[in-house]
Amino acid sequence: MTSVSKPLVKVRDLYFSRGDKAIFEGVDLDIYRGWITAIMGPSGTGKTTLLKLIGGQLRPDSGTIEVDGVDVHRLGSGDLYRLRKRMGMLFQSGALLTDISVFDNVAYPLREHTGLPETMIRKLVLLKLEAVGLRGARDLMPGELSGGMARRVALARAMALDPMMIMYDEPFTGQDPISLGVLVKLISSLNDASRLTSIIVSHDVEETAQIADYIYVISRGKVVDQGMPDQMMNSDAPWTRQFMKGLPDGPAAFHYPAPELEKDLMGRS
Amino acid sequence: MLDVLARLGRIGIGILGHIGRGHLLLLSILGGIPLLARRPRLLIAQIYAVGVLSMLIIAVSGTFVGMVLGLQGYYILSQFGAEQTLGVMVAASLVRELGPVVAALLFAGRAGSALTAEIGLMGATEQLSGLEMMAVNPIKRILAPRFLAGVISMPLLAAVFSALGVMGGYFVGVGLLGVDDGAFWSQMQTKIDLHEDVYNGVIKSLVFGFVCTWIALFQGYYATPTSEGVSRATTRTVVHSSLAVLGLDFILTALMFGD
Amino acid sequence: MSHSRSVEVMVGAFMAAGFVALFFLAMQVSNLSTTSTGEGYLVAARFDNIGSLKVRSPVTMAGVRVGRVSGIEYDSETYEAVVNLRIESRFDKIPDDSFAKIFTAGLLGEQYVGLDPGGSEEYLKGGDEISLTQPALVLEEIIGQFLFSKAQEDATDE
């Protein structure tokens, strides 16, 4: 953990809605340089949407998102694309291009953006693949990879241009314990070794708490709690307690809002 | 009453929004075409997928349509003692109408649906988002080469369809039914006009290629990113393209051969 | 590498096949080989009735095509159709007293302009007008006349 400096990403008073459904209603958060910041919350709270807003793929209804001092949504498309070269994003599915091999996938951003000679690209790709332990899998097609391997390849690809930050969208979902361990270790070691800033969006409390430096909990469009992982684990705030400990009932009710059961049973429709 | 009006209004706004998005997408696609001059390899790969892979069905259908025209035309024309004009009938129907139209319908079914499914799946598996986050514009990098490939391939496919159709008609008419060889070609050559028939047919197929590819890419790009959404979008591509081809064919025919 | 090479070859073959087909349509199917471009000279002819003569209909002499109809207008003062004929420039020895008739190719065929040469020493040139014309035969009129005369015959027989 590096010392606290100016935040790399500053989200202020963010409002966003999809159709009539409000996703965010006034979110403020800071992502500090060099830290692994986790954004947690139940499914359907728009955590992935938040990453897309930071990456400039979606526009907020109001509020600002600054990355490295510039307002993402005021940039022209040319500047936005330049900024994106410095951000990596790891999608839940990996989002590898299915019609080209693992090697070509990792080489893709290098070939698109650097104009380096092919021999150089080959070396860079092999180094990136080595870092995620999949140098031997370079000739496989994405369809032949397991989910965990696909995510590791995607991580190598996200790292290819040596970005300043990486955003992880649900990196731990649906992994067996071994891949889980591998991913947890990779994310934390890459962050330290490459002086990255990482944002993890997740609802896997245990794994996330292991590696995160700071945690935000989002629910119903707002940040409901924030703090260091151990503070959060022992928090007395009822909502945080329910989420971190995985209690079935609490402020987030077990029942979907409905009229009282007796009335419902007696009524016609 | 007001509800009905409101619903009508909502449908209207929906359709307008659809059309607007379609045109904006088209503009961005056209903006991506200059890039292809620097990277022709992208285009070649797509002409393979769109054109070469549609070739078989176009060739087979063209030949058979020509053969059927030869057969049916012969029976009708021989009642008037006008078998010699069989070549004209076969060639005129193919070059003016059947070539561009049937080739476009087959193209929508073969290449258009494949394009929609491919793009839709790339959206559903976050590949398009992934490209965007790699600072690669998917409209320029993925859609534009496919669009240009469709516009280039369609007139060529239609020409192959017509040419093989004429050969099929020749085979049946001259080879099997005994129409005079010389009359078949010479009647055809006096009646079929290069400008009026052949050029107009090429223009038609260019328009059809443009519209079919545009519809296919639009449906793929804006498909709901689920397997159900992609399959619906694929169906819509075939239905919308076919209707567009038939409607446009009527309009173009009226404009070209109207006076 | 060999894969992308074979793709290129296939695409090349596809494009070649497409252009061959277009070439075939242009040369073998259509009249590119028999049409001349817009060259030649224009001659006008006035007809009382042109039947279903159309622009681009052929103009023939002794059955050989020497030009095409390039325009059809209506003269509202003389109530006549003015037909512009574009004659190819290599047919430059057509007597200026030639007779222009509208014929029908076969019973149901399309109509065309036939020129019968006259005996003049002067030849037609651009801007001339053919004064001797014979209008198209309209089938209904002929049948009408035939029935009329038949009826008259029957009447006189009785």
Tab-separated table of N, CA and C in Angstrom, chain B residues 2-139:
chain	number	residue	atom	x	y	z
B	2	LEU	N	-57.347	8.339	-25.307
B	2	LEU	CA	-56.028	8.943	-25.156
B	2	LEU	C	-54.948	7.872	-25.097
B	3	ASP	N	-55.315	6.747	-24.496
B	3	ASP	CA	-54.368	5.639	-24.405
B	3	ASP	C	-53.935	5.172	-25.779
B	4	VAL	N	-54.923	5.065	-26.670
B	4	VAL	CA	-54.625	4.624	-28.032
B	4	VAL	C	-53.681	5.606	-28.695
B	5	LEU	N	-53.998	6.906	-28.531
B	5	LEU	CA	-53.129	7.929	-29.123
B	5	LEU	C	-51.722	7.845	-28.550
B	6	ALA	N	-51.677	7.671	-27.220
B	6	ALA	CA	-50.363	7.615	-26.576
B	6	ALA	C	-49.568	6.425	-27.083
B	7	ARG	N	-50.278	5.315	-27.253
B	7	ARG	CA	-49.575	4.129	-27.733
B	7	ARG	C	-49.055	4.343	-29.155
B	8	LEU	N	-49.931	4.937	-29.974
B	8	LEU	CA	-49.540	5.247	-31.349
B	8	LEU	C	-48.308	6.148	-31.356
B	9	GLY	N	-48.364	7.173	-30.489
B	9	GLY	CA	-47.236	8.094	-30.396
B	9	GLY	C	-45.973	7.379	-29.986
B	10	ARG	N	-46.115	6.463	-29.029
B	10	ARG	CA	-44.928	5.756	-28.546
B	10	ARG	C	-44.330	4.918	-29.657
B	11	ILE	N	-45.202	4.242	-30.416
B	11	ILE	CA	-44.708	3.422	-31.526
B	11	ILE	C	-43.984	4.312	-32.541
B	12	GLY	N	-44.626	5.483	-32.836
B	12	GLY	CA	-44.017	6.400	-33.805
B	12	GLY	C	-42.648	6.864	-33.356
B	13	ILE	N	-42.562	7.257	-32.082
B	13	ILE	CA	-41.279	7.732	-31.557
B	13	ILE	C	-40.246	6.612	-31.606
B	14	GLY	N	-40.719	5.396	-31.272
B	14	GLY	CA	-39.815	4.243	-31.310
B	14	GLY	C	-39.246	4.040	-32.699
B	15	ILE	N	-40.135	4.099	-33.701
B	15	ILE	CA	-39.689	3.873	-35.077
B	15	ILE	C	-38.719	4.972	-35.502
B	16	LEU	N	-39.066	6.219	-35.171
B	16	LEU	CA	-38.175	7.327	-35.545
B	16	LEU	C	-36.802	7.162	-34.889
B	17	GLY	N	-36.822	6.759	-33.603
B	17	GLY	CA	-35.553	6.563	-32.905
B	17	GLY	C	-34.709	5.498	-33.583
B	18	HIS	N	-35.397	4.437	-33.998
B	18	HIS	CA	-34.768	3.334	-34.707
B	18	HIS	C	-34.081	3.823	-35.981
B	19	ILE	N	-34.871	4.574	-36.765
B	19	ILE	CA	-34.349	5.081	-38.040
B	19	ILE	C	-33.168	6.013	-37.780
B	20	GLY	N	-33.325	6.861	-36.767
B	20	GLY	CA	-32.245	7.794	-36.456
B	20	GLY	C	-30.970	7.074	-36.084
B	21	ARG	N	-31.112	6.056	-35.209
B	21	ARG	CA	-29.912	5.323	-34.793
B	21	ARG	C	-29.282	4.618	-35.982
B	22	GLY	N	-30.163	4.082	-36.856
B	22	GLY	CA	-29.660	3.407	-38.049
B	22	GLY	C	-28.811	4.339	-38.896
B	23	HIS	N	-29.285	5.567	-39.070
B	23	HIS	CA	-28.535	6.494	-39.909
B	23	HIS	C	-27.245	6.948	-39.234
B	24	LEU	N	-27.310	7.159	-37.909
B	24	LEU	CA	-26.076	7.536	-37.215
B	24	LEU	C	-25.041	6.430	-37.337
B	25	LEU	N	-25.533	5.182	-37.191
B	25	LEU	CA	-24.607	4.050	-37.319
B	25	LEU	C	-23.994	4.031	-38.710
B	26	LEU	N	-24.849	4.268	-39.714
B	26	LEU	CA	-24.360	4.261	-41.092
B	26	LEU	C	-23.278	5.323	-41.280
B	27	LEU	N	-23.522	6.505	-40.704
B	27	LEU	CA	-22.528	7.571	-40.821
B	27	LEU	C	-21.201	7.145	-40.210
B	28	SER	N	-21.264	6.558	-39.005
B	28	SER	CA	-20.005	6.144	-38.377
B	28	SER	C	-19.323	5.069	-39.204
B	29	ILE	N	-20.133	4.162	-39.780
B	29	ILE	CA	-19.539	3.102	-40.602
B	29	ILE	C	-18.830	3.714	-41.801
B	30	LEU	N	-19.521	4.647	-42.475
B	30	LEU	CA	-18.914	5.276	-43.648
B	30	LEU	C	-17.638	6.007	-43.247
B	31	GLY	N	-17.649	6.589	-42.022
B	31	GLY	CA	-16.448	7.264	-41.543
B	31	GLY	C	-15.277	6.310	-41.385
B	32	GLY	N	-15.589	5.014	-41.198
B	32	GLY	CA	-14.522	4.042	-40.989
B	32	GLY	C	-13.941	3.491	-42.274
B	33	ILE	N	-14.579	3.816	-43.407
B	33	ILE	CA	-14.134	3.206	-44.657
B	33	ILE	C	-12.744	3.682	-45.114
B	34	PRO	N	-12.395	4.967	-44.915
B	34	PRO	CA	-11.039	5.379	-45.317
B	34	PRO	C	-9.931	4.549	-44.662
B	35	LEU	N	-10.190	4.078	-43.427
B	35	LEU	CA	-9.212	3.245	-42.731
B	35	LEU	C	-8.850	2.006	-43.547
B	36	LEU	N	-9.862	1.517	-44.317
B	36	LEU	CA	-9.660	0.266	-45.047
B	36	LEU	C	-8.658	0.421	-46.178
B	37	ALA	N	-8.501	1.655	-46.658
B	37	ALA	CA	-7.523	1.857	-47.717
B	37	ALA	C	-6.123	1.534	-47.199
B	38	ARG	N	-5.912	1.802	-45.878
B	38	ARG	CA	-4.600	1.520	-45.303
B	38	ARG	C	-4.464	0.060	-44.895
B	39	ARG	N	-5.607	-0.595	-44.616
B	39	ARG	CA	-5.518	-1.988	-44.170
B	39	ARG	C	-6.432	-2.873	-44.996
B	40	PRO	N	-6.076	-3.107	-46.269
B	40	PRO	CA	-6.945	-3.874	-47.165
B	40	PRO	C	-7.177	-5.306	-46.689
B	41	ARG	N	-6.268	-5.814	-45.849
B	41	ARG	CA	-6.394	-7.177	-45.360
B	41	ARG	C	-7.722	-7.391	-44.624
B	42	LEU	N	-8.138	-6.374	-43.852
B	42	LEU	CA	-9.405	-6.466	-43.129
B	42	LEU	C	-10.554	-6.680	-44.100
B	43	LEU	N	-10.487	-5.954	-45.208
B	43	LEU	CA	-11.558	-6.029	-46.199
B	43	LEU	C	-11.561	-7.381	-46.894
B	44	ILE	N	-10.357	-7.859	-47.237
B	44	ILE	CA	-10.266	-9.119	-47.961
B	44	ILE	C	-10.860	-10.256	-47.142
B	45	ALA	N	-10.542	-10.271	-45.839
B	45	ALA	CA	-11.087	-11.328	-44.987
B	45	ALA	C	-12.610	-11.289	-45.002
B	46	GLN	N	-13.182	-10.093	-45.050
B	46	GLN	CA	-14.639	-10.001	-45.022
B	46	GLN	C	-15.272	-10.317	-46.360
B	47	ILE	N	-14.595	-9.962	-47.456
B	47	ILE	CA	-15.141	-10.351	-48.762
B	47	ILE	C	-15.179	-11.871	-48.845
B	48	TYR	N	-14.189	-12.506	-48.227
B	48	TYR	CA	-14.217	-13.967	-48.188
B	48	TYR	C	-15.470	-14.437	-47.463
B	49	ALA	N	-15.708	-13.889	-46.254
B	49	ALA	CA	-16.828	-14.367	-45.443
B	49	ALA	C	-18.166	-14.031	-46.085
B	50	VAL	N	-18.258	-12.849	-46.672
B	50	VAL	CA	-19.550	-12.408	-47.193
B	50	VAL	C	-19.772	-12.881	-48.629
B	51	GLY	N	-18.745	-12.765	-49.451
B	51	GLY	CA	-18.902	-13.046	-50.873
B	51	GLY	C	-18.607	-14.487	-51.246
B	52	VAL	N	-17.376	-14.918	-50.940
B	52	VAL	CA	-16.960	-16.247	-51.400
B	52	VAL	C	-17.863	-17.328	-50.807
B	53	LEU	N	-18.195	-17.178	-49.531
B	53	LEU	CA	-18.997	-18.216	-48.892
B	53	LEU	C	-20.446	-18.207	-49.377
B	54	SER	N	-20.902	-17.102	-49.995
B	54	SER	CA	-22.257	-17.086	-50.545
B	54	SER	C	-22.281	-17.598	-51.983
B	55	MET	N	-21.092	-17.795	-52.537
B	55	MET	CA	-20.977	-18.097	-53.969
B	55	MET	C	-21.704	-19.381	-54.345
B	56	LEU	N	-21.562	-20.401	-53.527
B	56	LEU	CA	-22.108	-21.712	-53.896
B	56	LEU	C	-23.622	-21.634	-54.059
B	57	ILE	N	-24.296	-21.089	-53.053
B	57	ILE	CA	-25.755	-21.063	-53.103
B	57	ILE	C	-26.226	-20.166	-54.251
B	58	ILE	N	-25.478	-19.079	-54.501
B	58	ILE	CA	-25.856	-18.179	-55.597
B	58	ILE	C	-25.697	-18.891	-56.936
B	59	ALA	N	-24.577	-19.605	-57.093
B	59	ALA	CA	-24.311	-20.263	-58.369
B	59	ALA	C	-25.350	-21.342	-58.644
B	60	VAL	N	-25.611	-22.155	-57.624
B	60	VAL	CA	-26.565	-23.257	-57.820
B	60	VAL	C	-27.955	-22.692	-58.102
B	61	SER	N	-28.381	-21.711	-57.285
B	61	SER	CA	-29.724	-21.162	-57.482
B	61	SER	C	-29.840	-20.502	-58.843
B	62	GLY	N	-28.820	-19.742	-59.234
B	62	GLY	CA	-28.863	-19.048	-60.519
B	62	GLY	C	-29.052	-20.019	-61.662
B	63	THR	N	-28.248	-21.095	-61.641
B	63	THR	CA	-28.345	-22.067	-62.712
B	63	THR	C	-29.747	-22.668	-62.782
B	64	PHE	N	-30.278	-23.048	-61.637
B	64	PHE	CA	-31.582	-23.703	-61.649
B	64	PHE	C	-32.698	-22.737	-62.026
B	65	VAL	N	-32.623	-21.505	-61.524
B	65	VAL	CA	-33.652	-20.528	-61.904
B	65	VAL	C	-33.637	-20.335	-63.410
B	66	GLY	N	-32.439	-20.250	-64.011
B	66	GLY	CA	-32.333	-20.101	-65.462
B	66	GLY	C	-32.915	-21.295	-66.184
B	67	MET	N	-32.646	-22.492	-65.660
B	67	MET	CA	-33.161	-23.702	-66.310
B	67	MET	C	-34.686	-23.731	-66.258
B	68	VAL	N	-35.249	-23.366	-65.099
B	68	VAL	CA	-36.707	-23.354	-64.988
B	68	VAL	C	-37.305	-22.317	-65.930
B	69	LEU	N	-36.661	-21.135	-65.987
B	69	LEU	CA	-37.147	-20.109	-66.916
B	69	LEU	C	-37.133	-20.635	-68.338
B	70	GLY	N	-36.057	-21.330	-68.697
B	70	GLY	CA	-35.951	-21.875	-70.046
B	70	GLY	C	-37.098	-22.832	-70.336
B	71	LEU	N	-37.372	-23.697	-69.383
B	71	LEU	CA	-38.404	-24.716	-69.558
B	71	LEU	C	-39.793	-24.091	-69.656
B	72	GLN	N	-40.127	-23.275	-68.666
B	72	GLN	CA	-41.464	-22.663	-68.648
B	72	GLN	C	-41.639	-21.707	-69.816
B	73	GLY	N	-40.596	-20.923	-70.068
B	73	GLY	CA	-40.667	-19.958	-71.165
B	73	GLY	C	-40.910	-20.667	-72.481
B	74	TYR	N	-40.235	-21.798	-72.664
B	74	TYR	CA	-40.376	-22.524	-73.916
B	74	TYR	C	-41.826	-22.945	-74.130
B	75	TYR	N	-42.449	-23.502	-73.085
B	75	TYR	CA	-43.813	-24.000	-73.259
B	75	TYR	C	-44.780	-22.878	-73.577
B	76	ILE	N	-44.582	-21.727	-72.941
B	76	ILE	CA	-45.499	-20.618	-73.222
B	76	ILE	C	-45.215	-20.027	-74.593
B	77	LEU	N	-43.939	-19.760	-74.886
B	77	LEU	CA	-43.606	-19.102	-76.151
B	77	LEU	C	-43.919	-19.989	-77.342
B	78	SER	N	-43.779	-21.315	-77.192
B	78	SER	CA	-44.005	-22.186	-78.338
B	78	SER	C	-45.482	-22.180	-78.742
B	79	GLN	N	-46.357	-21.810	-77.809
B	79	GLN	CA	-47.777	-21.708	-78.178
B	79	GLN	C	-48.003	-20.579	-79.176
B	80	PHE	N	-47.136	-19.560	-79.136
B	80	PHE	CA	-47.260	-18.462	-80.106
B	80	PHE	C	-46.266	-18.629	-81.240
B	81	GLY	N	-45.599	-19.731	-81.275
B	81	GLY	CA	-44.580	-19.923	-82.289
B	81	GLY	C	-43.411	-18.979	-82.139
B	82	ALA	N	-43.148	-18.556	-80.902
B	82	ALA	CA	-42.103	-17.550	-80.702
B	82	ALA	C	-40.955	-18.103	-79.862
B	83	GLU	N	-40.595	-19.392	-80.068
B	83	GLU	CA	-39.526	-19.984	-79.263
B	83	GLU	C	-38.205	-19.243	-79.428
B	84	GLN	N	-38.035	-18.601	-80.604
B	84	GLN	CA	-36.765	-17.915	-80.853
B	84	GLN	C	-36.519	-16.803	-79.837
B	85	THR	N	-37.594	-16.273	-79.267
B	85	THR	CA	-37.397	-15.182	-78.313
B	85	THR	C	-37.139	-15.702	-76.901
B	86	LEU	N	-36.942	-17.010	-76.759
B	86	LEU	CA	-36.675	-17.575	-75.436
B	86	LEU	C	-35.482	-16.904	-74.774
B	87	GLY	N	-34.428	-16.686	-75.577
B	87	GLY	CA	-33.228	-16.056	-75.021
B	87	GLY	C	-33.549	-14.699	-74.427
B	88	VAL	N	-34.378	-13.918	-75.125
B	88	VAL	CA	-34.742	-12.597	-74.642
B	88	VAL	C	-35.463	-12.720	-73.316
B	89	MET	N	-36.418	-13.654	-73.284
B	89	MET	CA	-37.226	-13.773	-72.077
B	89	MET	C	-36.357	-14.152	-70.877
B	90	VAL	N	-35.525	-15.158	-71.077
B	90	VAL	CA	-34.667	-15.618	-69.983
B	90	VAL	C	-33.741	-14.493	-69.535
B	91	ALA	N	-33.069	-13.870	-70.501
B	91	ALA	CA	-32.062	-12.869	-70.137
B	91	ALA	C	-32.707	-11.635	-69.528
B	92	ALA	N	-33.844	-11.194	-70.113
B	92	ALA	CA	-34.466	-9.988	-69.582
B	92	ALA	C	-34.949	-10.212	-68.161
B	93	SER	N	-35.604	-11.345	-67.920
B	93	SER	CA	-36.092	-11.567	-66.546
B	93	SER	C	-34.933	-11.641	-65.578
B	94	LEU	N	-33.831	-12.296	-66.001
B	94	LEU	CA	-32.714	-12.456	-65.083
B	94	LEU	C	-31.991	-11.134	-64.838
B	95	VAL	N	-31.638	-10.457	-65.907
B	95	VAL	CA	-30.783	-9.284	-65.761
B	95	VAL	C	-31.523	-8.146	-65.084
B	96	ARG	N	-32.813	-7.985	-65.441
B	96	ARG	CA	-33.559	-6.863	-64.862
B	96	ARG	C	-34.028	-7.154	-63.447
B	97	GLU	N	-34.611	-8.311	-63.235
B	97	GLU	CA	-35.308	-8.556	-61.976
B	97	GLU	C	-34.727	-9.684	-61.142
B	98	LEU	N	-34.788	-10.899	-61.707
B	98	LEU	CA	-34.504	-12.062	-60.872
B	98	LEU	C	-33.079	-12.077	-60.369
B	99	GLY	N	-32.135	-11.687	-61.227
B	99	GLY	CA	-30.736	-11.691	-60.799
B	99	GLY	C	-30.539	-10.854	-59.548
B	100	PRO	N	-30.773	-9.540	-59.645
B	100	PRO	CA	-30.576	-8.696	-58.447
B	100	PRO	C	-31.454	-9.112	-57.272
B	101	VAL	N	-32.736	-9.388	-57.534
B	101	VAL	CA	-33.655	-9.615	-56.416
B	101	VAL	C	-33.399	-10.948	-55.731
B	102	VAL	N	-33.366	-12.034	-56.513
B	102	VAL	CA	-33.201	-13.342	-55.871
B	102	VAL	C	-31.819	-13.440	-55.234
B	103	ALA	N	-30.801	-12.895	-55.920
B	103	ALA	CA	-29.467	-12.929	-55.326
B	103	ALA	C	-29.473	-12.159	-54.003
B	104	ALA	N	-30.199	-11.024	-53.956
B	104	ALA	CA	-30.236	-10.242	-52.711
B	104	ALA	C	-30.982	-10.999	-51.619
B	105	LEU	N	-32.049	-11.690	-51.987
B	105	LEU	CA	-32.786	-12.451	-50.974
B	105	LEU	C	-31.918	-13.578	-50.418
B	106	LEU	N	-31.200	-14.257	-51.326
B	106	LEU	CA	-30.304	-15.324	-50.866
B	106	LEU	C	-29.179	-14.734	-50.017
B	107	PHE	N	-28.696	-13.579	-50.439
B	107	PHE	CA	-27.620	-12.901	-49.714
B	107	PHE	C	-28.076	-12.553	-48.295
B	108	ALA	N	-29.321	-12.057	-48.186
B	108	ALA	CA	-29.840	-11.713	-46.857
B	108	ALA	C	-29.922	-12.961	-45.986
B	109	GLY	N	-30.326	-14.074	-46.601
B	109	GLY	CA	-30.456	-15.302	-45.826
B	109	GLY	C	-29.110	-15.902	-45.467
B	110	ARG	N	-28.158	-15.848	-46.385
B	110	ARG	CA	-26.869	-16.495	-46.146
B	110	ARG	C	-25.899	-15.565	-45.405
B	111	ALA	N	-25.608	-14.427	-46.017
B	111	ALA	CA	-24.567	-13.559	-45.455
B	111	ALA	C	-25.132	-12.612	-44.406
B	112	GLY	N	-26.332	-12.062	-44.654
B	112	GLY	CA	-26.897	-11.087	-43.724
B	112	GLY	C	-27.135	-11.692	-42.360
B	113	SER	N	-27.753	-12.877	-42.336
B	113	SER	CA	-28.030	-13.489	-41.038
B	113	SER	C	-26.732	-13.842	-40.336
B	114	ALA	N	-25.738	-14.287	-41.099
B	114	ALA	CA	-24.452	-14.624	-40.479
B	114	ALA	C	-23.807	-13.387	-39.874
B	115	LEU	N	-23.899	-12.261	-40.588
B	115	LEU	CA	-23.325	-11.017	-40.063
B	115	LEU	C	-24.007	-10.608	-38.767
B	116	THR	N	-25.354	-10.653	-38.774
B	116	THR	CA	-26.076	-10.262	-37.569
B	116	THR	C	-25.704	-11.157	-36.399
B	117	ALA	N	-25.675	-12.457	-36.652
B	117	ALA	CA	-25.360	-13.377	-35.568
B	117	ALA	C	-23.952	-13.122	-35.045
B	118	GLU	N	-23.013	-12.892	-35.964
B	118	GLU	CA	-21.629	-12.692	-35.547
B	118	GLU	C	-21.491	-11.427	-34.690
B	119	ILE	N	-22.032	-10.326	-35.201
B	119	ILE	CA	-21.914	-9.057	-34.468
B	119	ILE	C	-22.700	-9.133	-33.160
B	120	GLY	N	-23.910	-9.729	-33.237
B	120	GLY	CA	-24.731	-9.834	-32.036
B	120	GLY	C	-24.028	-10.634	-30.954
B	121	LEU	N	-23.381	-11.733	-31.363
B	121	LEU	CA	-22.668	-12.551	-30.377
B	121	LEU	C	-21.457	-11.816	-29.830
B	122	MET	N	-20.812	-11.044	-30.683
B	122	MET	CA	-19.680	-10.257	-30.180
B	122	MET	C	-20.159	-9.260	-29.139
B	123	GLY	N	-21.382	-8.745	-29.329
B	123	GLY	CA	-21.942	-7.850	-28.326
B	123	GLY	C	-22.300	-8.610	-27.063
B	124	ALA	N	-22.931	-9.781	-27.238
B	124	ALA	CA	-23.392	-10.548	-26.082
B	124	ALA	C	-22.223	-11.044	-25.245
B	125	THR	N	-21.096	-11.329	-25.876
B	125	THR	CA	-19.943	-11.821	-25.123
B	125	THR	C	-18.985	-10.681	-24.769
B	126	GLU	N	-19.474	-9.456	-24.832
B	126	GLU	CA	-18.720	-8.268	-24.432
B	126	GLU	C	-17.484	-8.011	-25.286
B	127	GLN	N	-17.395	-8.692	-26.448
B	127	GLN	CA	-16.211	-8.457	-27.278
B	127	GLN	C	-16.183	-7.039	-27.818
B	128	LEU	N	-17.391	-6.510	-28.141
B	128	LEU	CA	-17.433	-5.141	-28.670
B	128	LEU	C	-17.023	-4.148	-27.588
B	129	SER	N	-17.572	-4.325	-26.374
B	129	SER	CA	-17.166	-3.461	-25.257
B	129	SER	C	-15.675	-3.599	-25.014
B	130	GLY	N	-15.203	-4.844	-25.091
B	130	GLY	CA	-13.792	-5.097	-24.858
B	130	GLY	C	-12.927	-4.325	-25.839
B	131	LEU	N	-13.331	-4.309	-27.111
B	131	LEU	CA	-12.574	-3.553	-28.111
B	131	LEU	C	-12.582	-2.070	-27.768
B	132	GLU	N	-13.767	-1.578	-27.371
B	132	GLU	CA	-13.851	-0.157	-27.037
B	132	GLU	C	-12.886	0.180	-25.911
B	133	MET	N	-12.838	-0.701	-24.918
B	133	MET	CA	-11.957	-0.417	-23.791
B	133	MET	C	-10.495	-0.603	-24.155
B	134	MET	N	-10.237	-1.318	-25.274
B	134	MET	CA	-8.849	-1.380	-25.752
B	134	MET	C	-8.570	-0.202	-26.672
B	135	ALA	N	-9.474	0.780	-26.660
B	135	ALA	CA	-9.321	1.969	-27.498
B	135	ALA	C	-9.367	1.629	-28.977
B	136	VAL	N	-10.120	0.563	-29.317
B	136	VAL	CA	-10.333	0.215	-30.720
B	136	VAL	C	-11.808	0.458	-31.000
B	137	ASN	N	-12.103	1.279	-31.996
B	137	ASN	CA	-13.492	1.576	-32.300
B	137	ASN	C	-14.120	0.407	-33.058
B	138	PRO	N	-15.066	-0.312	-32.420
B	138	PRO	CA	-15.595	-1.501	-33.091
B	138	PRO	C	-16.361	-1.176	-34.366
B	139	ILE	N	-16.916	0.034	-34.455
B	139	ILE	CA	-17.656	0.368	-35.685
B	139	ILE	C	-16.684	0.450	-36.858
